[in-house]
Short mmCIF file of C-alpha atoms in Angstrom, two decimals:
data_model
loop_
_atom_site.label_atom_id
_atom_site.label_comp_id
_atom_site.label_asym_id
_atom_site.label_seq_id
_atom_site.Cartn_x
_atom_site.Cartn_y
_atom_site.Cartn_z
CA UNK A 1 29.29 61.77 -85.06
CA UNK A 2 27.77 64.54 -82.96
CA UNK A 3 24.02 65.04 -83.28
CA UNK A 4 24.36 68.64 -84.45
CA UNK A 5 27.39 70.07 -86.24
CA UNK A 6 27.95 73.79 -86.63
CA UNK A 7 31.08 75.54 -87.83
CA UNK A 8 32.24 77.77 -84.94
CA UNK A 9 33.88 80.32 -87.24
CA UNK A 10 34.74 83.05 -86.54
CA UNK A 11 33.13 84.50 -89.65
CA UNK A 12 33.98 88.07 -90.62
CA UNK A 13 32.08 89.91 -93.39
CA UNK A 14 31.81 93.52 -94.61
CA UNK A 15 28.67 95.51 -93.88
CA UNK A 16 25.97 94.87 -96.48
CA UNK A 17 27.14 91.34 -97.31
CA UNK A 18 24.85 88.30 -97.41
CA UNK A 19 25.70 85.89 -94.61
CA UNK A 20 25.05 82.16 -94.75
CA UNK A 21 25.12 80.11 -91.55
CA UNK A 22 24.59 76.36 -91.54
CA UNK A 23 24.07 73.30 -89.38
CA UNK A 24 23.92 69.62 -90.17
CA UNK A 25 22.32 66.99 -88.00
CA UNK A 26 22.06 63.23 -87.80
CA UNK A 27 18.82 62.58 -85.86
CA UNK A 28 15.99 62.11 -88.37
CA UNK A 29 13.45 62.53 -85.53
CA UNK A 30 14.13 66.28 -85.30
CA UNK A 31 11.04 68.23 -86.31
CA UNK A 32 11.50 71.69 -84.77
CA UNK A 33 14.37 73.88 -85.97
CA UNK A 34 15.41 77.16 -84.44
CA UNK A 35 18.05 79.85 -84.76
CA UNK A 36 19.07 81.85 -81.71
CA UNK A 37 21.24 84.96 -81.59
CA UNK A 38 23.46 85.54 -78.58
CA UNK A 39 25.30 88.76 -77.89
CA UNK A 40 28.40 88.60 -75.71
CA UNK A 41 27.63 87.87 -72.02
CA UNK A 42 23.88 87.78 -72.69
CA UNK A 43 21.25 85.06 -72.95
CA UNK A 44 20.27 83.79 -76.41
CA UNK A 45 17.18 85.21 -78.10
CA UNK A 46 15.03 83.39 -80.62
CA UNK A 47 15.42 84.62 -84.21
CA UNK A 48 13.63 82.05 -86.34
CA UNK A 49 11.46 79.02 -85.63
CA UNK A 50 10.50 76.44 -88.24
CA UNK A 51 8.51 73.27 -88.01
CA UNK A 52 9.57 70.50 -90.43
CA UNK A 53 10.90 71.40 -93.89
CA UNK A 54 10.66 74.59 -95.88
CA UNK A 55 11.60 78.24 -95.85
CA UNK A 56 10.64 81.04 -93.53
CA UNK A 57 11.40 84.73 -94.00
CA UNK A 58 11.35 87.54 -91.45
CA UNK A 59 12.74 90.85 -92.60
CA UNK A 60 16.41 90.42 -93.48
CA UNK A 61 16.47 86.85 -92.13
CA UNK A 62 15.57 83.66 -93.99
CA UNK A 63 15.64 80.19 -92.47
CA UNK A 64 15.73 77.06 -94.62
CA UNK A 65 15.27 73.46 -93.57
CA UNK A 66 16.11 70.53 -95.84
CA UNK A 67 15.18 67.39 -93.93
CA UNK A 68 16.18 65.09 -96.78
CA UNK A 69 19.76 66.35 -96.46
CA UNK A 70 19.54 66.97 -92.69
CA UNK A 71 20.75 70.51 -93.27
CA UNK A 72 19.48 73.86 -92.04
CA UNK A 73 20.55 77.36 -93.00
CA UNK A 74 20.12 80.93 -91.87
CA UNK A 75 20.65 83.74 -94.37
CA UNK A 76 21.13 87.35 -93.33
CA UNK A 77 20.70 89.94 -96.08
CA UNK A 78 22.23 93.43 -95.95
CA UNK A 79 24.20 92.51 -92.84
CA UNK A 80 24.71 95.25 -90.24
CA UNK A 81 27.32 95.71 -87.49
CA UNK A 82 24.50 95.11 -85.01
CA UNK A 83 24.24 91.56 -86.40
CA UNK A 84 27.65 90.80 -84.87
CA UNK A 85 26.90 88.00 -82.41
CA UNK A 86 27.06 84.25 -81.99
CA UNK A 87 24.35 82.34 -83.85
CA UNK A 88 23.18 79.05 -82.42
CA UNK A 89 21.12 76.49 -84.26
CA UNK A 90 18.84 74.27 -82.16
CA UNK A 91 16.47 71.43 -82.89
CA UNK A 92 14.22 68.92 -81.20
CA UNK A 93 11.84 66.08 -81.98
CA UNK A 94 8.11 66.44 -81.48
CA UNK A 95 6.15 65.02 -78.55
CA UNK A 96 7.71 64.49 -75.14
CA UNK A 97 11.20 64.91 -76.57
CA UNK A 98 10.42 68.44 -77.65
CA UNK A 99 11.43 69.67 -74.21
CA UNK A 100 15.04 68.68 -74.88
CA UNK A 101 16.61 70.90 -77.50
CA UNK A 102 19.95 69.96 -79.00
CA UNK A 103 22.09 73.01 -79.73
CA UNK A 104 24.95 73.50 -82.13
CA UNK A 105 28.11 75.03 -80.70
CA UNK A 106 27.40 78.38 -82.33
CA UNK A 107 29.02 80.44 -85.10
CA UNK A 108 30.59 83.75 -84.11
CA UNK A 109 29.84 86.44 -86.71
CA UNK A 110 31.49 89.83 -87.03
CA UNK A 111 30.11 92.42 -89.47
CA UNK A 112 32.75 95.03 -90.22
CA UNK A 113 31.55 98.62 -90.96
CA UNK B 1 7.64 93.81 -68.92
CA UNK B 2 7.50 90.03 -68.94
CA UNK B 3 10.73 88.14 -68.77
CA UNK B 4 13.13 85.93 -66.90
CA UNK B 5 15.30 87.21 -64.08
CA UNK B 6 18.43 85.39 -63.03
CA UNK B 7 20.51 86.29 -60.00
CA UNK B 8 23.24 86.81 -59.19
CA UNK B 9 24.90 87.81 -62.47
CA UNK B 10 28.36 86.96 -61.15
CA UNK B 11 29.19 84.59 -58.34
CA UNK B 12 32.43 83.37 -56.84
CA UNK B 13 32.66 80.37 -54.57
CA UNK B 14 35.32 78.31 -52.95
CA UNK B 15 35.73 74.64 -53.74
CA UNK B 16 33.55 72.44 -51.57
CA UNK B 17 30.75 74.98 -51.19
CA UNK B 18 27.23 74.62 -52.51
CA UNK B 19 25.74 77.60 -54.31
CA UNK B 20 22.17 78.33 -55.44
CA UNK B 21 21.31 80.29 -58.59
CA UNK B 22 17.94 81.98 -58.71
CA UNK B 23 15.58 82.02 -61.71
CA UNK B 24 12.19 83.77 -61.71
CA UNK B 25 9.79 84.23 -64.65
CA UNK B 26 6.61 86.26 -65.04
CA UNK B 27 5.68 84.94 -68.50
CA UNK B 28 3.18 82.44 -67.06
CA UNK B 29 5.12 79.64 -68.76
CA UNK B 30 4.70 76.11 -67.47
CA UNK B 31 8.10 74.77 -68.56
CA UNK B 32 11.45 75.93 -67.22
CA UNK B 33 15.01 74.86 -67.96
CA UNK B 34 18.60 75.19 -66.82
CA UNK B 35 21.44 75.11 -69.33
CA UNK B 36 25.17 75.30 -68.92
CA UNK B 37 27.35 77.05 -71.52
CA UNK B 38 31.11 76.54 -71.76
CA UNK B 39 33.40 78.10 -74.38
CA UNK B 40 33.26 76.07 -77.58
CA UNK B 41 30.68 73.66 -76.12
CA UNK B 42 27.30 75.14 -76.94
CA UNK B 43 24.40 74.85 -74.51
CA UNK B 44 23.91 71.65 -72.53
CA UNK B 45 20.71 70.84 -70.64
CA UNK B 46 21.07 70.29 -66.88
CA UNK B 47 17.46 69.95 -65.70
CA UNK B 48 14.02 70.85 -66.96
CA UNK B 49 10.56 71.06 -65.44
CA UNK B 50 7.33 70.78 -67.39
CA UNK B 51 5.09 71.56 -64.44
CA UNK B 52 5.20 72.53 -60.77
CA UNK B 53 6.55 69.86 -58.40
CA UNK B 54 7.99 67.82 -61.28
CA UNK B 55 11.37 67.95 -63.00
CA UNK B 56 13.58 65.71 -65.15
CA UNK B 57 17.32 65.30 -65.56
CA UNK B 58 18.94 66.58 -68.71
CA UNK B 59 22.23 65.50 -70.25
CA UNK B 60 24.53 66.72 -67.47
CA UNK B 61 22.54 66.59 -64.19
CA UNK B 62 25.28 65.07 -62.03
CA UNK B 63 26.35 67.46 -59.26
CA UNK B 64 23.28 69.68 -59.64
CA UNK B 65 19.88 69.80 -57.96
CA UNK B 66 16.68 71.77 -58.60
CA UNK B 67 13.25 72.38 -57.11
CA UNK B 68 10.00 73.64 -58.60
CA UNK B 69 7.68 74.59 -55.77
CA UNK B 70 6.16 77.56 -57.60
CA UNK B 71 5.35 78.08 -61.27
CA UNK B 72 7.44 81.25 -61.36
CA UNK B 73 10.59 79.91 -59.75
CA UNK B 74 13.16 77.25 -60.67
CA UNK B 75 16.33 77.56 -58.56
CA UNK B 76 19.46 75.56 -59.38
CA UNK B 77 21.90 74.38 -56.72
CA UNK B 78 25.44 73.63 -57.81
CA UNK B 79 26.72 71.17 -55.25
CA UNK B 80 30.25 70.40 -54.18
CA UNK B 81 29.91 67.12 -56.10
CA UNK B 82 30.02 68.99 -59.42
CA UNK B 83 33.61 68.48 -60.54
CA UNK B 84 33.94 71.45 -62.87
CA UNK B 85 31.33 74.04 -61.91
CA UNK B 86 32.93 77.16 -63.41
CA UNK B 87 30.60 78.08 -66.29
CA UNK B 88 27.89 80.39 -67.60
CA UNK B 89 24.45 79.19 -66.45
CA UNK B 90 21.31 80.06 -68.39
CA UNK B 91 17.72 79.68 -67.24
CA UNK B 92 14.91 79.53 -69.80
CA UNK B 93 11.17 79.02 -70.00
CA UNK B 94 8.62 78.03 -72.62
CA UNK B 95 4.88 77.48 -73.02
CA UNK B 96 3.67 73.92 -72.81
CA UNK B 97 3.23 72.02 -76.04
CA UNK B 98 6.84 72.14 -77.17
CA UNK B 99 10.17 73.52 -76.15
CA UNK B 100 11.09 75.24 -79.39
CA UNK B 101 10.47 78.82 -78.37
CA UNK B 102 12.67 79.24 -75.35
CA UNK B 103 12.95 82.58 -73.61
CA UNK B 104 16.28 82.97 -71.82
CA UNK B 105 17.44 84.99 -68.87
CA UNK B 106 20.63 87.05 -68.91
CA UNK B 107 22.67 84.27 -67.31
CA UNK B 108 24.74 83.78 -64.17
CA UNK B 109 28.50 83.39 -64.37
CA UNK B 110 29.87 81.12 -61.65
CA UNK B 111 33.58 81.00 -60.91
CA UNK B 112 35.03 78.50 -58.48
CA UNK B 113 38.24 79.67 -56.85
#
């Protein structure tokens, strides 16, 4: 079993829809959980950053971490065509291991006007 | 504006040649990283450096070399020993104390002819 599993999609939704993106993981030592957005031929940019379990909201984006289920989610409300990108989950343990993020393979999202 | 600059954006090389990718940051970050991205593979860590004059191998270091002589610079050399070097290479940096919030460059696409 891979350490981080992420459905690659592609996922296509109409403008205004609520989008749910998910990752599962197997390493119980992971403490930091991130979501990155990557536009085509560009470097990823950090969207959301969460330490340990819980929810975090930033505008139209909500990140959830459920450590008991080893499951993280990113919700996008009122999706826009500009949200069309690949979304990568990433996670790491704390301490010295925090320098080595493990990434999911990414989910490609298209928001159709 | 602070950020990470990678050059060149596109690079072609013949088999058997070494090539060096440049990465410069002006974010005053101590830690720097090199990742490789292949279609459907996600990001894989090649090397990382927590501080000047020190660096560690990541998951796929074979066939690559790095140096960290200055805080701002972390060049990556793709040697002829790398069996499948065609890929998208991403440089990133972060503050010390954890790798979660990575800031990425725009990437360098290397094609071996």
